[in-house]
Amino acid sequence: MGEIDLYDRLVDLAKRRGFFWPSYEIYGGVAGFYDWGPYGAVLKKNIIDKWRRTFILNHQDFVVELESPVIGPSIVYEASGHVENFTDPIVECLSCGRKFRADHIVEDKLGISTEGLTPEELTKLIREHDIRCPVCGGQLGEVKTFNLLFQTRIGPFEHSLGYVRPELAQGMFVAFKRVYEAMRNKLPLGIAQIGKVGRNEISPRQGLVRLREFTIMEMEFFIDPEEKRCPMLAEKAEVKINILTQEAKKKGEAPKQYSLGEAVEEGVIIHPCLAYWMGVAQEFMESLGVPRENMFFEDKLPEERAHYSSQTFDQLVKVSRWGWIEVAGHSYRGDYDLSRHIKYSGKDLRAHKRLKKPVKRKVRKILINKAAIGKRYRSEAPKVIQLIEKTGLEQVLARIKEEGNIQLEGYEITRDMLFEKEVEETINVKRFVPHVIEPSFGTDRITYVTLEYAVKEKDGRLILSLPWDIAPVKAAVLPLVERDDELRSKARKIFQILTREGIPAIYDDAGSIGRRYARADEIGIPFAVTVDYQTLEDDTLTIRDRDTWRQVRIPSQEVANIIRRAIEENIPPWE
Amino acid sequence: MGEIDLYDRLVDLAKRRGFFWPSYEIYGGVAGFYDWGPYGAVLKKNIIDKWRRTFILNHQDFVVELESPVIGPSIVYEASGHVENFTDPIVECLSCGRKFRADHIVEDKLGISTEGLTPEELTKLIREHDIRCPVCGGQLGEVKTFNLLFQTRIGPFEHSLGYVRPELAQGMFVAFKRVYEAMRNKLPLGIAQIGKVGRNEISPRQGLVRLREFTIMEMEFFIDPEEKRCPMLAEKAEVKINILTQEAKKKGEAPKQYSLGEAVEEGVIIHPCLAYWMGVAQEFMESLGVPRENMFFEDKLPEERAHYSSQTFDQLVKVSRWGWIEVAGHSYRGDYDLSRHIKYSGKDLRAHKRLKKPVKRKVRKILINKAAIGKRYRSEAPKVIQLIEKTGLEQVLARIKEEGNIQLEGYEITRDMLFEKEVEETINVKRFVPHVIEPSFGTDRITYVTLEYAVKEKDGRLILSLPWDIAPVKAAVLPLVERDDELRSKARKIFQILTREGIPAIYDDAGSIGRRYARADEIGIPFAVTVDYQTLEDDTLTIRDRDTWRQVRIPSQEVANIIRRAIEENIPPWE
């Protein structure tokens, strides 16, 4: 199928058959928002379920799920750095008033990368090259920064700012301590979440690939920073992935194949757990129908990375209209986020571990000389002791050392009332801020990519060859002849059996059987179950495979089992 | 278990074990936002899956799913009436500056219902009874209205207002035509959606029961308003539900039991499809563990209903701390929403149907006299005909009738170039605005209710007797003795088998077996699978039921099947 029209044909099919379309169409649409229609919503849900199975359930010993709110108070996004850093450069046309991504305008015009340039530098480039408004040709103003957070207010007070989360991660960081404790203080601990985020893009124009609101599937994988191994990697060490290293990129070279084990040994991937999850991520995308050769991992340059990251790989997949697009990011976030939240909240969010060898150390302790206080204050001694404790022994002693005897609420405190002693302490537990590895997936892009890799042309018509396990509808039940009541009644019964068994199916008796097969193929239904005259004699059905158009006869009471086996165990009906 | 402390003990368990807790705790929390922790998130997901199965999959012939965005442009919520009507009365203390729900303050003080009172009337009551600030005793200001929509801006322009959706419904109405066409123009058509909504409550203070952000499960069920029957109701006509009618409510009577069939016949429920979905809704709540006698449906008075509704039943469930709370609403929305969107968008969102008997009617048609035009304009005639058609025959004729001969781009058009004719037309298709029945469920409340109905006390400790199919973890795998390596190794193997089979499970070897059973019971794990010394001899395991504490021995290779059978078919391990 020609690459040029694939996108348009898929978009047409998607609208016609109910996969996706721009939201708010009746009001002219709003850029960056898409609806998932009946089949699209279920396809997306099936992809989410598969991710959940792959990343959470398969690792249920140490990965759990969390659901935190979409809207968050300002302080969270001040701590995370988003209020300060989550911006794009924007420029306004002084003639028509349109606003544009300043970096895109410069890149389009000059064909250079603008990564890391400041607004001032962008303005300078615009002036030097007399770059104009791409719509009306008018003069452009100064480049400013535009914050991409959707801002709102929480409650009735003007100053209570809130934001729509731009990523899921902060929900996991803010709740880390609760989850860590509920999961009984063990590391590694993966906290996964699937949910909506908002990014108020300046002028998104790439359909499902650049949305203002989308669903992320993400995990924050908390590790002990002293733990440099990743036992799980052993089973994937031989898995090959394509990596574009920073060096290769600077030299203009292509991605190179590494085994995950090699990539870790050679320091291309800075942590084995990061490598492990990249391997899982590749397998996940392969299971949706994207071949390995159409995928690579790009090590982002320091100036391309988010403010929190010390290594980030974008996972890229090739699509027809947009070339290479990012479907996931794999970041080593270090202790950036937890440390920021510790600082901003004043709460101790550290993890702890028992030391294998307890450490002994000498510490100076300040103690109260109760005898001295008793002698002087008699029955008031307990009150004075409490006063000293409330003020803090460290502080009281420091003041006495500086000022001589001091007064606390009218009581004189003298040097002899406190004494210092060196004691030996045994430390069994070490407290530390965990490091974090984060695989994060754009669900809507991935669903779109899955559709693009599924769409095939055969005899001039489109077939969605979606993998059986994620296809939104599993079976089309068809009476062979449209107007035969007996066939229809039998087919309805088969449809009802599938419904009762929880198998997503459609019943279709409108039009010639050929048209109905074609319709089912366009929706990506793996199996067409046809009731014909032989069915009425011997209670067998034909079951037709969407991709090979191969047909086999099966006993009608076997239909649910055969389809379930195909979906769950990938065993074809003819085996 | 005493009703008074149940709530507190459940909340304590929820935090400790990872079900739910207030969001943003480390920053002091933000009222109206809750996190679902590891077990809570999965419980909620399981309840959502059950709803999906009950409302969508079981009705897959005519109910489909949709996913529309959380954020929408202003015009949508102007059309829906929310910008104007989605408000609460608010009053500010002139001393301390706190803001309150004015109606709640008046209700708390005077013990009367304030339903339907205007801000002016509320202000008057506050003045007459000298109602003061409940916190500082200061004087209260004027009562105003406060809009509960979370407002934001879409894109970089100040005037592009957007809102966080306060309900899912508008997404379905705006996309109705697309879905209707993709589903091949059939009614009834249910469009269901599950997703987040935001309501910027003034001062929510009821934990999970009054949230500013929550998940709704909702269906808009589109019907032909001329279709007064509901074939599905037949199978549920005998189902009994408790209804508090408007009349009974006014008289202060209790809810009364009706069969769904009776309720429809007596006009208590205005449409049989509304009754059908109420029946499904009751079964759904029963399947989560809420007995029928702790549930009723309240027919809301006109002044209590939302602006779009002509009948609304709240579905109420009794809980320990808050009394009767609404878990779902069942509304007859009529054609309000679609009609509003037709008006605001100018688009035809009507459905259509073939008439059983085509209607013949006489219509006047205007036709072009091509001969007359040909005679005058010769080779230019096609151009002139096109001109007339472009302008519109109706309009051209009207102008000629009024002004005499007219000019169209320099061509004179005379009366004889058009003629009128009466023709008979057969009308086969009727266009109409569908009516809508809406069952809408608050997922977070329902998840909370499910927890409350599950919690039991036994021997002084708490057990979460969650139904097997929705319990977040299905099995706890336990070596009988904590420090026996052989038992632990075998138990790890069993745990890995369950993981591979996709069965949610935990492995636990910390502490005495009694403590571990207790821990599993608190999380609501239905089955504890114990590896003991006999296991090492004959490869059998014990499986212990959470609720009866009954134990049976099973072959270890059967463990996944036995648990799956219990979850999916509700067959206990001992059968």
mmCIF file with all atom_site columns, C-alpha atoms in Angstrom, chain A residues 15-18 21 23-27 30 33-39 41 44-45 52-53 57-58 60-61 64-73 75-76 79 90 97 99 146 150-157 174-175 178-179 182-184 196 200-202 212-213 215 341 344-345 347 349 492 495 499-505 508 510 519, chain B residues 15-18 21 23-27 30 33-39 41 44-45 52-53 57-58 60-61 64-73 75-76 79 90 97 99 146 150-157 174-175 178-179 182-184 196 200 202 212-213 215 341 344-345 347 349 492 495 499-505 508 510 519:
data_model
loop_
_atom_site.group_PDB
_atom_site.id
_atom_site.type_symbol
_atom_site.label_atom_id
_atom_site.label_alt_id
_atom_site.label_comp_id
_atom_site.label_asym_id
_atom_site.label_entity_id
_atom_site.label_seq_id
_atom_site.pdbx_PDB_ins_code
_atom_site.Cartn_x
_atom_site.Cartn_y
_atom_site.Cartn_z
_atom_site.occupancy
_atom_site.B_iso_or_equiv
_atom_site.pdbx_formal_charge
_atom_site.auth_seq_id
_atom_site.auth_comp_id
_atom_site.auth_asym_id
_atom_site.auth_atom_id
_atom_site.pdbx_PDB_model_num
ATOM 1   C CA . LYS A 1 15  ? -14.229 7.989   11.223 1.00 0.00 ? 15  LYS A CA 1
ATOM 2   C CA . ARG A 1 16  ? -16.521 5.819   9.156  1.00 0.00 ? 16  ARG A CA 1
ATOM 3   C CA . ARG A 1 17  ? -16.199 2.691   11.276 1.00 0.00 ? 17  ARG A CA 1
ATOM 4   C CA . GLY A 1 18  ? -16.002 4.325   14.682 1.00 0.00 ? 18  GLY A CA 1
ATOM 5   C CA . TRP A 1 21  ? -12.219 11.362  15.100 1.00 0.00 ? 21  TRP A CA 1
ATOM 6   C CA . SER A 1 23  ? -13.450 15.850  19.326 1.00 0.00 ? 23  SER A CA 1
ATOM 7   C CA . TYR A 1 24  ? -16.092 18.588  19.270 1.00 0.00 ? 24  TYR A CA 1
ATOM 8   C CA . GLU A 1 25  ? -16.433 18.292  15.478 1.00 0.00 ? 25  GLU A CA 1
ATOM 9   C CA . ILE A 1 26  ? -19.920 19.805  15.498 1.00 0.00 ? 26  ILE A CA 1
ATOM 10  C CA . TYR A 1 27  ? -18.359 22.972  16.912 1.00 0.00 ? 27  TYR A CA 1
ATOM 11  C CA . VAL A 1 30  ? -10.539 21.937  19.011 1.00 0.00 ? 30  VAL A CA 1
ATOM 12  C CA . PHE A 1 33  ? -8.431  16.658  21.276 1.00 0.00 ? 33  PHE A CA 1
ATOM 13  C CA . TYR A 1 34  ? -9.640  13.338  19.862 1.00 0.00 ? 34  TYR A CA 1
ATOM 14  C CA . ASP A 1 35  ? -12.520 11.009  20.619 1.00 0.00 ? 35  ASP A CA 1
ATOM 15  C CA . TRP A 1 36  ? -12.048 7.261   20.649 1.00 0.00 ? 36  TRP A CA 1
ATOM 16  C CA . GLY A 1 37  ? -15.210 5.836   19.112 1.00 0.00 ? 37  GLY A CA 1
ATOM 17  C CA . PRO A 1 38  ? -16.769 2.448   19.939 1.00 0.00 ? 38  PRO A CA 1
ATOM 18  C CA . TYR A 1 39  ? -14.089 0.228   18.390 1.00 0.00 ? 39  TYR A CA 1
ATOM 19  C CA . ALA A 1 41  ? -12.139 2.894   22.814 1.00 0.00 ? 41  ALA A CA 1
ATOM 20  C CA . LYS A 1 44  ? -7.266  1.294   23.484 1.00 0.00 ? 44  LYS A CA 1
ATOM 21  C CA . LYS A 1 45  ? -8.648  -0.453  26.562 1.00 0.00 ? 45  LYS A CA 1
ATOM 22  C CA . ARG A 1 52  ? -1.077  -3.797  32.762 1.00 0.00 ? 52  ARG A CA 1
ATOM 23  C CA . ARG A 1 53  ? -0.486  -7.510  32.318 1.00 0.00 ? 53  ARG A CA 1
ATOM 24  C CA . LEU A 1 57  ? 0.819   -8.341  36.769 1.00 0.00 ? 57  LEU A CA 1
ATOM 25  C CA . ASN A 1 58  ? 3.880   -10.121 35.353 1.00 0.00 ? 58  ASN A CA 1
ATOM 26  C CA . GLN A 1 60  ? 3.322   -8.387  40.766 1.00 0.00 ? 60  GLN A CA 1
ATOM 27  C CA . ASP A 1 61  ? 5.907   -9.198  43.407 1.00 0.00 ? 61  ASP A CA 1
ATOM 28  C CA . VAL A 1 64  ? 1.737   -2.168  42.049 1.00 0.00 ? 64  VAL A CA 1
ATOM 29  C CA . GLU A 1 65  ? -0.813  0.236   40.636 1.00 0.00 ? 65  GLU A CA 1
ATOM 30  C CA . LEU A 1 66  ? -1.893  3.621   41.954 1.00 0.00 ? 66  LEU A CA 1
ATOM 31  C CA . GLU A 1 67  ? -4.601  6.056   40.957 1.00 0.00 ? 67  GLU A CA 1
ATOM 32  C CA . SER A 1 68  ? -4.000  9.675   41.848 1.00 0.00 ? 68  SER A CA 1
ATOM 33  C CA . PRO A 1 69  ? -5.985  12.742  40.754 1.00 0.00 ? 69  PRO A CA 1
ATOM 34  C CA . VAL A 1 70  ? -5.699  14.589  37.455 1.00 0.00 ? 70  VAL A CA 1
ATOM 35  C CA . ILE A 1 71  ? -5.898  17.965  39.176 1.00 0.00 ? 71  ILE A CA 1
ATOM 36  C CA . GLY A 1 72  ? -3.213  18.917  41.664 1.00 0.00 ? 72  GLY A CA 1
ATOM 37  C CA . PRO A 1 73  ? -2.381  21.932  43.809 1.00 0.00 ? 73  PRO A CA 1
ATOM 38  C CA . ILE A 1 75  ? 2.819   23.397  45.326 1.00 0.00 ? 75  ILE A CA 1
ATOM 39  C CA . VAL A 1 76  ? 3.203   19.930  43.765 1.00 0.00 ? 76  VAL A CA 1
ATOM 40  C CA . ALA A 1 79  ? 8.244   21.197  43.693 1.00 0.00 ? 79  ALA A CA 1
ATOM 41  C CA . ILE A 1 90  ? 6.002   31.270  21.803 1.00 0.00 ? 90  ILE A CA 1
ATOM 42  C CA . GLY A 1 97  ? -2.304  38.083  16.243 1.00 0.00 ? 97  GLY A CA 1
ATOM 43  C CA . LYS A 1 99  ? 0.616   32.593  18.039 1.00 0.00 ? 99  LYS A CA 1
ATOM 44  C CA . PHE A 1 146 ? 4.544   29.851  27.477 1.00 0.00 ? 146 PHE A CA 1
ATOM 45  C CA . PHE A 1 150 ? -3.503  23.784  32.102 1.00 0.00 ? 150 PHE A CA 1
ATOM 46  C CA . GLN A 1 151 ? -4.171  26.088  35.027 1.00 0.00 ? 151 GLN A CA 1
ATOM 47  C CA . THR A 1 152 ? -7.317  26.183  37.117 1.00 0.00 ? 152 THR A CA 1
ATOM 48  C CA . ARG A 1 153 ? -8.473  27.108  40.605 1.00 0.00 ? 153 ARG A CA 1
ATOM 49  C CA . ILE A 1 154 ? -9.350  24.650  43.336 1.00 0.00 ? 154 ILE A CA 1
ATOM 50  C CA . GLY A 1 155 ? -12.241 25.793  45.513 1.00 0.00 ? 155 GLY A CA 1
ATOM 51  C CA . PRO A 1 156 ? -13.715 29.284  45.719 1.00 0.00 ? 156 PRO A CA 1
ATOM 52  C CA . PHE A 1 157 ? -10.514 31.234  46.415 1.00 0.00 ? 157 PHE A CA 1
ATOM 53  C CA . VAL A 1 174 ? 3.846   12.461  46.476 1.00 0.00 ? 174 VAL A CA 1
ATOM 54  C CA . ALA A 1 175 ? 2.290   9.157   47.616 1.00 0.00 ? 175 ALA A CA 1
ATOM 55  C CA . ARG A 1 178 ? 2.299   5.581   51.776 1.00 0.00 ? 178 ARG A CA 1
ATOM 56  C CA . VAL A 1 179 ? 2.717   2.971   49.066 1.00 0.00 ? 179 VAL A CA 1
ATOM 57  C CA . ALA A 1 182 ? 1.652   -0.389  52.638 1.00 0.00 ? 182 ALA A CA 1
ATOM 58  C CA . MET A 1 183 ? 3.905   -2.643  50.537 1.00 0.00 ? 183 MET A CA 1
ATOM 59  C CA . ARG A 1 184 ? 5.989   -3.220  53.658 1.00 0.00 ? 184 ARG A CA 1
ATOM 60  C CA . LYS A 1 196 ? -5.133  11.160  31.639 1.00 0.00 ? 196 LYS A CA 1
ATOM 61  C CA . ASN A 1 200 ? -1.591  22.860  26.727 1.00 0.00 ? 200 ASN A CA 1
ATOM 62  C CA . GLU A 1 201 ? 0.328   22.774  23.433 1.00 0.00 ? 201 GLU A CA 1
ATOM 63  C CA . ILE A 1 202 ? 0.530   26.090  21.603 1.00 0.00 ? 202 ILE A CA 1
ATOM 64  C CA . ARG A 1 212 ? -3.398  18.309  24.381 1.00 0.00 ? 212 ARG A CA 1
ATOM 65  C CA . GLU A 1 213 ? -5.040  15.581  26.428 1.00 0.00 ? 213 GLU A CA 1
ATOM 66  C CA . THR A 1 215 ? -3.518  8.805   28.382 1.00 0.00 ? 215 THR A CA 1
ATOM 67  C CA . HIS A 1 341 ? 9.260   16.945  47.513 1.00 0.00 ? 341 HIS A CA 1
ATOM 68  C CA . TYR A 1 344 ? 9.106   21.497  49.578 1.00 0.00 ? 344 TYR A CA 1
ATOM 69  C CA . SER A 1 345 ? 6.987   19.471  52.026 1.00 0.00 ? 345 SER A CA 1
ATOM 70  C CA . LYS A 1 347 ? 8.488   15.519  55.169 1.00 0.00 ? 347 LYS A CA 1
ATOM 71  C CA . LEU A 1 349 ? 10.171  10.545  52.259 1.00 0.00 ? 349 LEU A CA 1
ATOM 72  C CA . ARG A 1 492 ? -29.004 -14.713 16.734 1.00 0.00 ? 492 ARG A CA 1
ATOM 73  C CA . PHE A 1 495 ? -24.577 -14.368 18.943 1.00 0.00 ? 495 PHE A CA 1
ATOM 74  C CA . THR A 1 499 ? -22.520 -12.498 24.508 1.00 0.00 ? 499 THR A CA 1
ATOM 75  C CA . ARG A 1 500 ? -23.300 -14.678 27.498 1.00 0.00 ? 500 ARG A CA 1
ATOM 76  C CA . GLU A 1 501 ? -19.744 -16.020 27.429 1.00 0.00 ? 501 GLU A CA 1
ATOM 77  C CA . GLY A 1 502 ? -18.424 -12.463 27.505 1.00 0.00 ? 502 GLY A CA 1
ATOM 78  C CA . ILE A 1 503 ? -16.930 -12.609 24.001 1.00 0.00 ? 503 ILE A CA 1
ATOM 79  C CA . PRO A 1 504 ? -17.134 -9.274  22.172 1.00 0.00 ? 504 PRO A CA 1
ATOM 80  C CA . ALA A 1 505 ? -19.077 -9.927  18.976 1.00 0.00 ? 505 ALA A CA 1
ATOM 81  C CA . ASP A 1 508 ? -24.809 -8.647  11.069 1.00 0.00 ? 508 ASP A CA 1
ATOM 82  C CA . ALA A 1 510 ? -27.560 -6.555  6.324  1.00 0.00 ? 510 ALA A CA 1
ATOM 83  C CA . ARG A 1 519 ? -17.248 -4.842  6.859  1.00 0.00 ? 519 ARG A CA 1
ATOM 84  C CA . LYS B 1 15  ? -4.369  3.801   54.767 1.00 0.00 ? 15  LYS B CA 1
ATOM 85  C CA . ARG B 1 16  ? -2.340  1.089   56.429 1.00 0.00 ? 16  ARG B CA 1
ATOM 86  C CA . ARG B 1 17  ? -2.989  -1.584  53.833 1.00 0.00 ? 17  ARG B CA 1
ATOM 87  C CA . GLY B 1 18  ? -2.979  0.586   50.742 1.00 0.00 ? 18  GLY B CA 1
ATOM 88  C CA . TRP B 1 21  ? -5.954  7.964   51.528 1.00 0.00 ? 21  TRP B CA 1
ATOM 89  C CA . SER B 1 23  ? -4.221  12.936  48.098 1.00 0.00 ? 23  SER B CA 1
ATOM 90  C CA . TYR B 1 24  ? -1.304  15.317  48.580 1.00 0.00 ? 24  TYR B CA 1
ATOM 91  C CA . GLU B 1 25  ? -1.033  14.370  52.261 1.00 0.00 ? 25  GLU B CA 1
ATOM 92  C CA . ILE B 1 26  ? 2.598   15.479  52.482 1.00 0.00 ? 26  ILE B CA 1
ATOM 93  C CA . TYR B 1 27  ? 1.411   18.985  51.609 1.00 0.00 ? 27  TYR B CA 1
ATOM 94  C CA . VAL B 1 30  ? -6.466  19.174  49.447 1.00 0.00 ? 30  VAL B CA 1
ATOM 95  C CA . PHE B 1 33  ? -9.117  14.598  46.350 1.00 0.00 ? 33  PHE B CA 1
ATOM 96  C CA . TYR B 1 34  ? -8.279  10.983  47.191 1.00 0.00 ? 34  TYR B CA 1
ATOM 97  C CA . ASP B 1 35  ? -5.671  8.508   46.012 1.00 0.00 ? 35  ASP B CA 1
ATOM 98  C CA . TRP B 1 36  ? -6.538  4.884   45.376 1.00 0.00 ? 36  TRP B CA 1
ATOM 99  C CA . GLY B 1 37  ? -3.568  2.898   46.618 1.00 0.00 ? 37  GLY B CA 1
ATOM 100 C CA . PRO B 1 38  ? -2.373  -0.454  45.227 1.00 0.00 ? 38  PRO B CA 1
ATOM 101 C CA . TYR B 1 39  ? -5.296  -2.596  46.411 1.00 0.00 ? 39  TYR B CA 1
ATOM 102 C CA . ALA B 1 41  ? -6.911  0.961   42.507 1.00 0.00 ? 41  ALA B CA 1
ATOM 103 C CA . LYS B 1 44  ? -11.921 0.025   41.614 1.00 0.00 ? 44  LYS B CA 1
ATOM 104 C CA . LYS B 1 45  ? -10.710 -1.328  38.278 1.00 0.00 ? 45  LYS B CA 1
ATOM 105 C CA . ARG B 1 52  ? -18.533 -2.747  31.699 1.00 0.00 ? 52  ARG B CA 1
ATOM 106 C CA . ARG B 1 53  ? -19.528 -6.388  31.514 1.00 0.00 ? 53  ARG B CA 1
ATOM 107 C CA . LEU B 1 57  ? -20.877 -6.336  27.008 1.00 0.00 ? 57  LEU B CA 1
ATOM 108 C CA . ASN B 1 58  ? -24.123 -7.994  28.133 1.00 0.00 ? 58  ASN B CA 1
ATOM 109 C CA . GLN B 1 60  ? -23.327 -5.454  23.070 1.00 0.00 ? 60  GLN B CA 1
ATOM 110 C CA . ASP B 1 61  ? -25.953 -5.544  20.364 1.00 0.00 ? 61  ASP B CA 1
ATOM 111 C CA . VAL B 1 64  ? -21.073 0.689   22.828 1.00 0.00 ? 64  VAL B CA 1
ATOM 112 C CA . GLU B 1 65  ? -18.292 2.518   24.588 1.00 0.00 ? 65  GLU B CA 1
ATOM 113 C CA . LEU B 1 66  ? -16.835 5.943   23.841 1.00 0.00 ? 66  LEU B CA 1
ATOM 114 C CA . GLU B 1 67  ? -13.899 7.880   25.209 1.00 0.00 ? 67  GLU B CA 1
ATOM 115 C CA . SER B 1 68  ? -14.087 11.645  24.943 1.00 0.00 ? 68  SER B CA 1
ATOM 116 C CA . PRO B 1 69  ? -11.796 14.257  26.512 1.00 0.00 ? 69  PRO B CA 1
ATOM 117 C CA . VAL B 1 70  ? -11.910 15.543  30.069 1.00 0.00 ? 70  VAL B CA 1
ATOM 118 C CA . ILE B 1 71  ? -11.328 19.120  28.928 1.00 0.00 ? 71  ILE B CA 1
ATOM 119 C CA . GLY B 1 72  ? -13.888 20.758  26.659 1.00 0.00 ? 72  GLY B CA 1
ATOM 120 C CA . PRO B 1 73  ? -14.360 24.152  25.065 1.00 0.00 ? 73  PRO B CA 1
ATOM 121 C CA . ILE B 1 75  ? -19.352 26.402  23.851 1.00 0.00 ? 75  ILE B CA 1
ATOM 122 C CA . VAL B 1 76  ? -20.129 22.792  24.816 1.00 0.00 ? 76  VAL B CA 1
ATOM 123 C CA . ALA B 1 79  ? -25.003 24.567  25.160 1.00 0.00 ? 79  ALA B CA 1
ATOM 124 C CA . ILE B 1 90  ? -21.873 30.634  48.417 1.00 0.00 ? 90  ILE B CA 1
ATOM 125 C CA . GLY B 1 97  ? -12.929 35.511  54.968 1.00 0.00 ? 97  GLY B CA 1
ATOM 126 C CA . LYS B 1 99  ? -16.413 30.736  52.315 1.00 0.00 ? 99  LYS B CA 1
ATOM 127 C CA . PHE B 1 146 ? -20.528 29.998  42.569 1.00 0.00 ? 146 PHE B CA 1
ATOM 128 C CA . PHE B 1 150 ? -13.152 23.916  36.911 1.00 0.00 ? 150 PHE B CA 1
ATOM 129 C CA . GLN B 1 151 ? -12.214 26.577  34.401 1.00 0.00 ? 151 GLN B CA 1
ATOM 130 C CA . THR B 1 152 ? -9.044  26.679  32.326 1.00 0.00 ? 152 THR B CA 1
ATOM 131 C CA . ARG B 1 153 ? -7.756  28.036  29.020 1.00 0.00 ? 153 ARG B CA 1
ATOM 132 C CA . ILE B 1 154 ? -7.142  25.973  25.910 1.00 0.00 ? 154 ILE B CA 1
ATOM 133 C CA . GLY B 1 155 ? -4.129  27.135  23.946 1.00 0.00 ? 155 GLY B CA 1
ATOM 134 C CA . PRO B 1 156 ? -2.279  30.414  24.314 1.00 0.00 ? 156 PRO B CA 1
ATOM 135 C CA . PHE B 1 157 ? -5.243  32.790  23.977 1.00 0.00 ? 157 PHE B CA 1
ATOM 136 C CA . VAL B 1 174 ? -21.544 15.988  20.907 1.00 0.00 ? 174 VAL B CA 1
ATOM 137 C CA . ALA B 1 175 ? -20.342 12.767  19.230 1.00 0.00 ? 175 ALA B CA 1
ATOM 138 C CA . ARG B 1 178 ? -20.685 9.951   14.523 1.00 0.00 ? 178 ARG B CA 1
ATOM 139 C CA . VAL B 1 179 ? -21.418 6.990   16.773 1.00 0.00 ? 179 VAL B CA 1
ATOM 140 C CA . ALA B 1 182 ? -20.683 4.168   12.700 1.00 0.00 ? 182 ALA B CA 1
ATOM 141 C CA . MET B 1 183 ? -23.204 1.841   14.399 1.00 0.00 ? 183 MET B CA 1
ATOM 142 C CA . ARG B 1 184 ? -25.291 2.008   11.236 1.00 0.00 ? 184 ARG B CA 1
ATOM 143 C CA . LYS B 1 196 ? -12.884 11.288  35.237 1.00 0.00 ? 196 LYS B CA 1
ATOM 144 C CA . ASN B 1 200 ? -15.185 22.343  42.082 1.00 0.00 ? 200 ASN B CA 1
ATOM 145 C CA . ILE B 1 202 ? -16.976 24.897  47.700 1.00 0.00 ? 202 ILE B CA 1
ATOM 146 C CA . ARG B 1 212 ? -13.907 17.276  43.618 1.00 0.00 ? 212 ARG B CA 1
ATOM 147 C CA . GLU B 1 213 ? -12.560 14.775  41.118 1.00 0.00 ? 213 GLU B CA 1
ATOM 148 C CA . THR B 1 215 ? -14.786 8.609   38.086 1.00 0.00 ? 215 THR B CA 1
ATOM 149 C CA . HIS B 1 341 ? -26.436 21.125  20.673 1.00 0.00 ? 341 HIS B CA 1
ATOM 150 C CA . TYR B 1 344 ? -25.764 25.918  19.410 1.00 0.00 ? 344 TYR B CA 1
ATOM 151 C CA . SER B 1 345 ? -23.865 24.108  16.641 1.00 0.00 ? 345 SER B CA 1
ATOM 152 C CA . LYS B 1 347 ? -25.731 20.908  12.889 1.00 0.00 ? 347 LYS B CA 1
ATOM 153 C CA . LEU B 1 349 ? -27.974 15.738  14.939 1.00 0.00 ? 349 LEU B CA 1
ATOM 154 C CA . ARG B 1 492 ? 7.936   -19.109 45.433 1.00 0.00 ? 492 ARG B CA 1
ATOM 155 C CA . PHE B 1 495 ? 3.576   -17.939 43.352 1.00 0.00 ? 495 PHE B CA 1
ATOM 156 C CA . THR B 1 499 ? 1.790   -14.967 38.194 1.00 0.00 ? 499 THR B CA 1
ATOM 157 C CA . ARG B 1 500 ? 2.349   -16.687 34.864 1.00 0.00 ? 500 ARG B CA 1
ATOM 158 C CA . GLU B 1 501 ? -1.329  -17.645 34.760 1.00 0.00 ? 501 GLU B CA 1
ATOM 159 C CA . GLY B 1 502 ? -2.275  -14.016 35.287 1.00 0.00 ? 502 GLY B CA 1
ATOM 160 C CA . ILE B 1 503 ? -3.803  -14.558 38.722 1.00 0.00 ? 503 ILE B CA 1
ATOM 161 C CA . PRO B 1 504 ? -3.258  -11.619 41.081 1.00 0.00 ? 504 PRO B CA 1
ATOM 162 C CA . ALA B 1 505 ? -1.415  -12.994 44.097 1.00 0.00 ? 505 ALA B CA 1
ATOM 163 C CA . ASP B 1 508 ? 4.372   -13.661 52.063 1.00 0.00 ? 508 ASP B CA 1
ATOM 164 C CA . ALA B 1 510 ? 7.282   -12.677 57.064 1.00 0.00 ? 510 ALA B CA 1
ATOM 165 C CA . ARG B 1 519 ? -2.780  -9.807  56.920 1.00 0.00 ? 519 ARG B CA 1
#
